[in-house]
Amino acid sequence: LAQALAKMSDIASAQTANPGSPMTRVQVTANPVSLKVMRMCKPLFTTTDVPIPADGSMQLPSAAPGASTSVALATSPLLTLPQSFGDIYLGETLSAYVSTCNQAPYQLLNVQLKVEVQTSSQRQLLLSRAGSGPAGELPPGGRADSIVRYELREIGVHILICSATFVDADGESRNVRKFFKFQVQNPLSMKSKSHTLAIGTAAESVLVETQVQNATQSALYLTSVQFAPTPLLAVDDLNSFALRADQLACLKPGDVQQYMYRLRAAPDAPADALRSVTALGRMDVNWMGPMAEPGHLQSNMVQRRQPPARAIEVRLLGVD
């Protein structure tokens, strides 16, 4: 028995010393694929507690060792990259960098990457691609990188779903999946009310008054604010300052800007179109963030109560 055990030990030692033996197998890695997601967004200016010199010079009175002493802007000439996912708002476009990396010491075959976004109402496919090789293979240490973009149209919780399927060294089909949850917030609070003017006359019109409030934590520059009426109506913009670029609202957090529009029946609409319409239209707002990030948002349909019908209404149609 002792001789048999010694012989088996010698065989095992020989197989360990000779990795090319037919009985040697590649050890399968438990988690061969790494999925990483990074949100792509512009950096922000670093704030500084050091005051800007009153004489207008471009040198700070004192600075920390190794820090830049030039002053290019009122805040700071330095840029900082975000350390977290950060806030994201309705009307913006989510841009994400998705990286699939092979951490195993062997090649993976038939690699397929899929990226989806799920909201409370829908699930949309953003990306479906194969590995970096011609047949979808991914070599050891290899990566398959992609950029996905998605326009945010809903408020609430969104889930970015990244999944990868592959075939490992044993020929077994495997998959890995990761979920990235984020909250989409409303950047603008828009409140509208309407007033009917000159009821029952040829000059009858509807006055729409809208307040636009910045609900974000940073300043927004409103590049375009318009009212988009329904097809039977025409609009007159009563905001004279809209023609001056320096008067377009730069809203700080919590600031409110008011707009006013007059609606009348369109030239090709029926004579009683204005009285029969209850859905007036939508506010359409375009803005830029602190680093010129674009955003676009439309309000809910502005509604009004239909004017009450008069007991008796007399109209002069002609004189003989």
Coordinates of C-alpha atoms in Angstrom, one line a residue, residues 91-287:
G91 CA -34.4 67.1 -20.9
E92 CA -30.7 66.3 -20.7
T93 CA -28.9 63.5 -22.6
L94 CA -27.2 60.8 -20.5
S95 CA -23.8 59.9 -22.0
A96 CA -22.1 56.8 -20.5
Y97 CA -18.8 55.0 -21.2
V98 CA -19.2 51.2 -20.9
S99 CA -16.1 49.0 -20.6
T100 CA -16.1 45.2 -20.8
C101 CA -12.8 43.7 -19.7
N102 CA -11.6 40.1 -19.8
Q103 CA -9.8 39.5 -16.4
A104 CA -9.2 35.8 -17.1
P105 CA -5.8 34.4 -18.3
Y106 CA -7.6 32.7 -21.3
Q107 CA -9.6 33.9 -24.3
L108 CA -13.3 34.3 -24.1
L109 CA -15.5 33.4 -27.1
N110 CA -18.8 34.6 -28.5
V111 CA -18.8 37.7 -26.3
Q112 CA -22.0 39.8 -26.6
L113 CA -22.6 43.0 -24.8
K114 CA -26.0 44.6 -24.3
V115 CA -26.9 47.9 -22.6
E116 CA -30.5 48.8 -21.8
V117 CA -32.3 51.5 -19.9
Q118 CA -35.5 50.8 -17.9
T119 CA -37.9 53.3 -16.6
S120 CA -41.3 53.0 -14.9
S121 CA -43.0 52.8 -18.3
Q122 CA -40.6 51.2 -20.8
R123 CA -37.4 49.3 -21.4
Q124 CA -35.2 50.5 -24.3
L125 CA -32.2 48.9 -25.9
L126 CA -29.2 51.3 -26.3
L127 CA -26.4 49.0 -27.4
S128 CA -25.9 45.5 -28.7
R129 CA -22.4 44.5 -29.9
A130 CA -19.9 41.6 -30.0
G131 CA -16.4 41.4 -28.6
S132 CA -13.3 43.1 -30.0
G133 CA -12.3 40.2 -32.3
P134 CA -13.8 39.2 -35.7
A135 CA -15.7 36.3 -34.2
G136 CA -16.6 38.1 -31.0
E137 CA -13.7 36.8 -29.0
L138 CA -12.0 38.8 -26.2
P139 CA -8.3 38.0 -25.5
P140 CA -6.8 38.0 -21.9
G141 CA -6.7 41.6 -20.7
G142 CA -8.7 42.7 -23.7
R143 CA -11.5 45.3 -23.6
A144 CA -14.6 46.1 -25.6
D145 CA -15.5 49.8 -25.0
S146 CA -18.6 51.6 -26.1
I147 CA -20.3 55.0 -25.6
V148 CA -24.1 55.1 -25.1
R149 CA -26.4 58.1 -25.2
Y150 CA -30.0 58.4 -24.0
E151 CA -32.3 61.4 -24.0
L152 CA -34.1 61.6 -20.7
R153 CA -37.8 62.0 -21.2
E154 CA -39.2 60.8 -17.8
I155 CA -38.9 61.8 -14.2
G156 CA -38.1 59.2 -11.6
V157 CA -35.9 56.2 -11.1
H158 CA -34.0 54.9 -14.2
I159 CA -31.9 51.7 -14.3
L160 CA -29.0 51.2 -16.7
I161 CA -28.7 47.5 -17.3
C162 CA -25.4 46.1 -18.6
S163 CA -25.2 42.4 -19.5
A164 CA -22.5 40.3 -21.2
T165 CA -22.7 36.7 -22.4
F166 CA -19.6 34.7 -23.3
V167 CA -18.2 31.2 -23.6
D168 CA -15.3 30.3 -21.1
A169 CA -12.4 27.9 -21.4
D170 CA -14.6 24.9 -20.6
G171 CA -16.9 25.7 -23.4
E172 CA -19.7 26.7 -21.0
S173 CA -22.0 29.6 -21.9
R174 CA -22.1 32.1 -19.1
N175 CA -23.4 35.6 -18.4
V176 CA -22.9 38.5 -16.1
R177 CA -25.2 41.4 -15.4
K178 CA -24.9 44.7 -13.5
F179 CA -27.5 47.4 -12.7
F180 CA -26.8 51.1 -12.2
K181 CA -29.7 53.0 -10.7
F182 CA -30.1 56.8 -10.9
Q183 CA -32.8 59.4 -10.2
V184 CA -33.9 61.9 -12.9
Q185 CA -35.2 65.2 -11.5
N186 CA -37.2 68.0 -12.9
P187 CA -34.9 71.0 -13.8
L188 CA -37.7 73.6 -14.3
S189 CA -40.9 74.2 -12.5
M190 CA -43.4 75.8 -14.9
K191 CA -46.8 77.1 -13.7
S192 CA -49.3 78.5 -16.2
K193 CA -52.6 80.2 -15.9
S194 CA -54.9 81.7 -18.6
H195 CA -57.3 84.7 -18.9
T196 CA -59.9 85.1 -21.6
L197 CA -60.2 88.7 -22.9
A198 CA -63.0 90.4 -24.9
I199 CA -65.3 87.5 -24.7
G200 CA -67.9 87.4 -27.5
T201 CA -66.2 90.0 -29.7
A202 CA -64.0 89.8 -32.8
A203 CA -61.0 90.7 -30.6
E204 CA -61.5 87.7 -28.3
S205 CA -58.2 86.2 -27.2
V206 CA -56.6 84.2 -24.4
L207 CA -53.7 85.5 -22.3
V208 CA -51.3 82.8 -21.0
E209 CA -49.0 83.7 -18.2
T210 CA -46.2 81.3 -17.2
Q211 CA -43.7 81.3 -14.4
V212 CA -40.4 79.4 -15.1
Q213 CA -38.4 78.5 -12.0
N214 CA -34.9 77.0 -11.8
A215 CA -35.2 73.8 -9.7
T216 CA -31.6 72.7 -10.1
Q217 CA -28.6 73.4 -7.9
S218 CA -26.7 75.4 -10.5
A219 CA -27.4 78.4 -12.8
L220 CA -29.2 77.8 -16.1
Y221 CA -29.0 80.1 -19.1
L222 CA -32.3 80.1 -21.0
T223 CA -31.5 80.3 -24.7
S224 CA -35.0 79.9 -26.0
V225 CA -38.4 80.2 -24.3
Q226 CA -41.5 79.8 -26.6
F227 CA -45.1 78.9 -26.5
A228 CA -46.1 76.2 -29.0
P229 CA -49.9 76.5 -29.6
T230 CA -52.3 73.8 -30.8
P231 CA -53.0 73.8 -34.5
L232 CA -56.2 76.0 -34.4
L233 CA -54.4 78.8 -32.5
A234 CA -51.8 81.5 -33.3
V235 CA -49.6 83.1 -30.7
D236 CA -48.3 86.6 -30.1
D237 CA -45.2 86.8 -28.0
L238 CA -45.6 89.7 -25.5
N239 CA -42.1 89.4 -24.1
S240 CA -40.3 92.3 -25.7
F241 CA -37.0 91.6 -23.9
A242 CA -36.7 88.3 -25.8
L243 CA -35.2 90.1 -28.7
R244 CA -32.2 91.2 -26.7
A245 CA -29.6 88.5 -26.0
D246 CA -28.4 90.2 -22.8
Q247 CA -32.0 90.1 -21.4
L248 CA -32.5 86.3 -21.8
A249 CA -32.8 84.9 -18.3
C250 CA -29.8 83.5 -16.5
L251 CA -31.6 81.8 -13.6
K252 CA -29.8 81.1 -10.4
P253 CA -31.1 78.2 -8.3
G254 CA -34.6 79.1 -7.2
D255 CA -34.9 82.2 -9.5
V256 CA -38.2 82.8 -11.3
Q257 CA -38.8 84.4 -14.7
Q258 CA -42.3 85.3 -16.0
Y259 CA -43.5 85.1 -19.6
M260 CA -46.7 86.1 -21.3
Y261 CA -48.4 85.2 -24.6
R262 CA -51.6 86.1 -26.3
L263 CA -53.5 83.4 -28.2
R264 CA -56.0 84.0 -31.0
A265 CA -57.7 81.9 -33.6
A266 CA -55.5 81.0 -36.5
P267 CA -56.3 82.7 -39.9
D268 CA -57.5 79.4 -41.4
A269 CA -59.4 78.2 -38.3
P270 CA -63.2 78.3 -37.9
A271 CA -64.7 81.5 -36.4
D272 CA -65.6 79.8 -33.1
A273 CA -62.3 77.9 -32.8
L274 CA -61.0 79.9 -29.9
R275 CA -64.2 79.4 -27.8
S276 CA -64.3 75.6 -28.4
V277 CA -60.6 74.9 -27.6
T278 CA -59.6 73.9 -24.1
A279 CA -56.1 72.6 -24.8
L280 CA -54.0 75.7 -25.6
G281 CA -50.4 74.4 -26.1
R282 CA -47.1 73.8 -24.4
M283 CA -44.2 75.8 -23.1
D284 CA -41.0 74.9 -25.0
V285 CA -37.7 75.8 -23.2
N286 CA -34.1 75.4 -24.2
W287 CA -31.2 76.1 -21.9

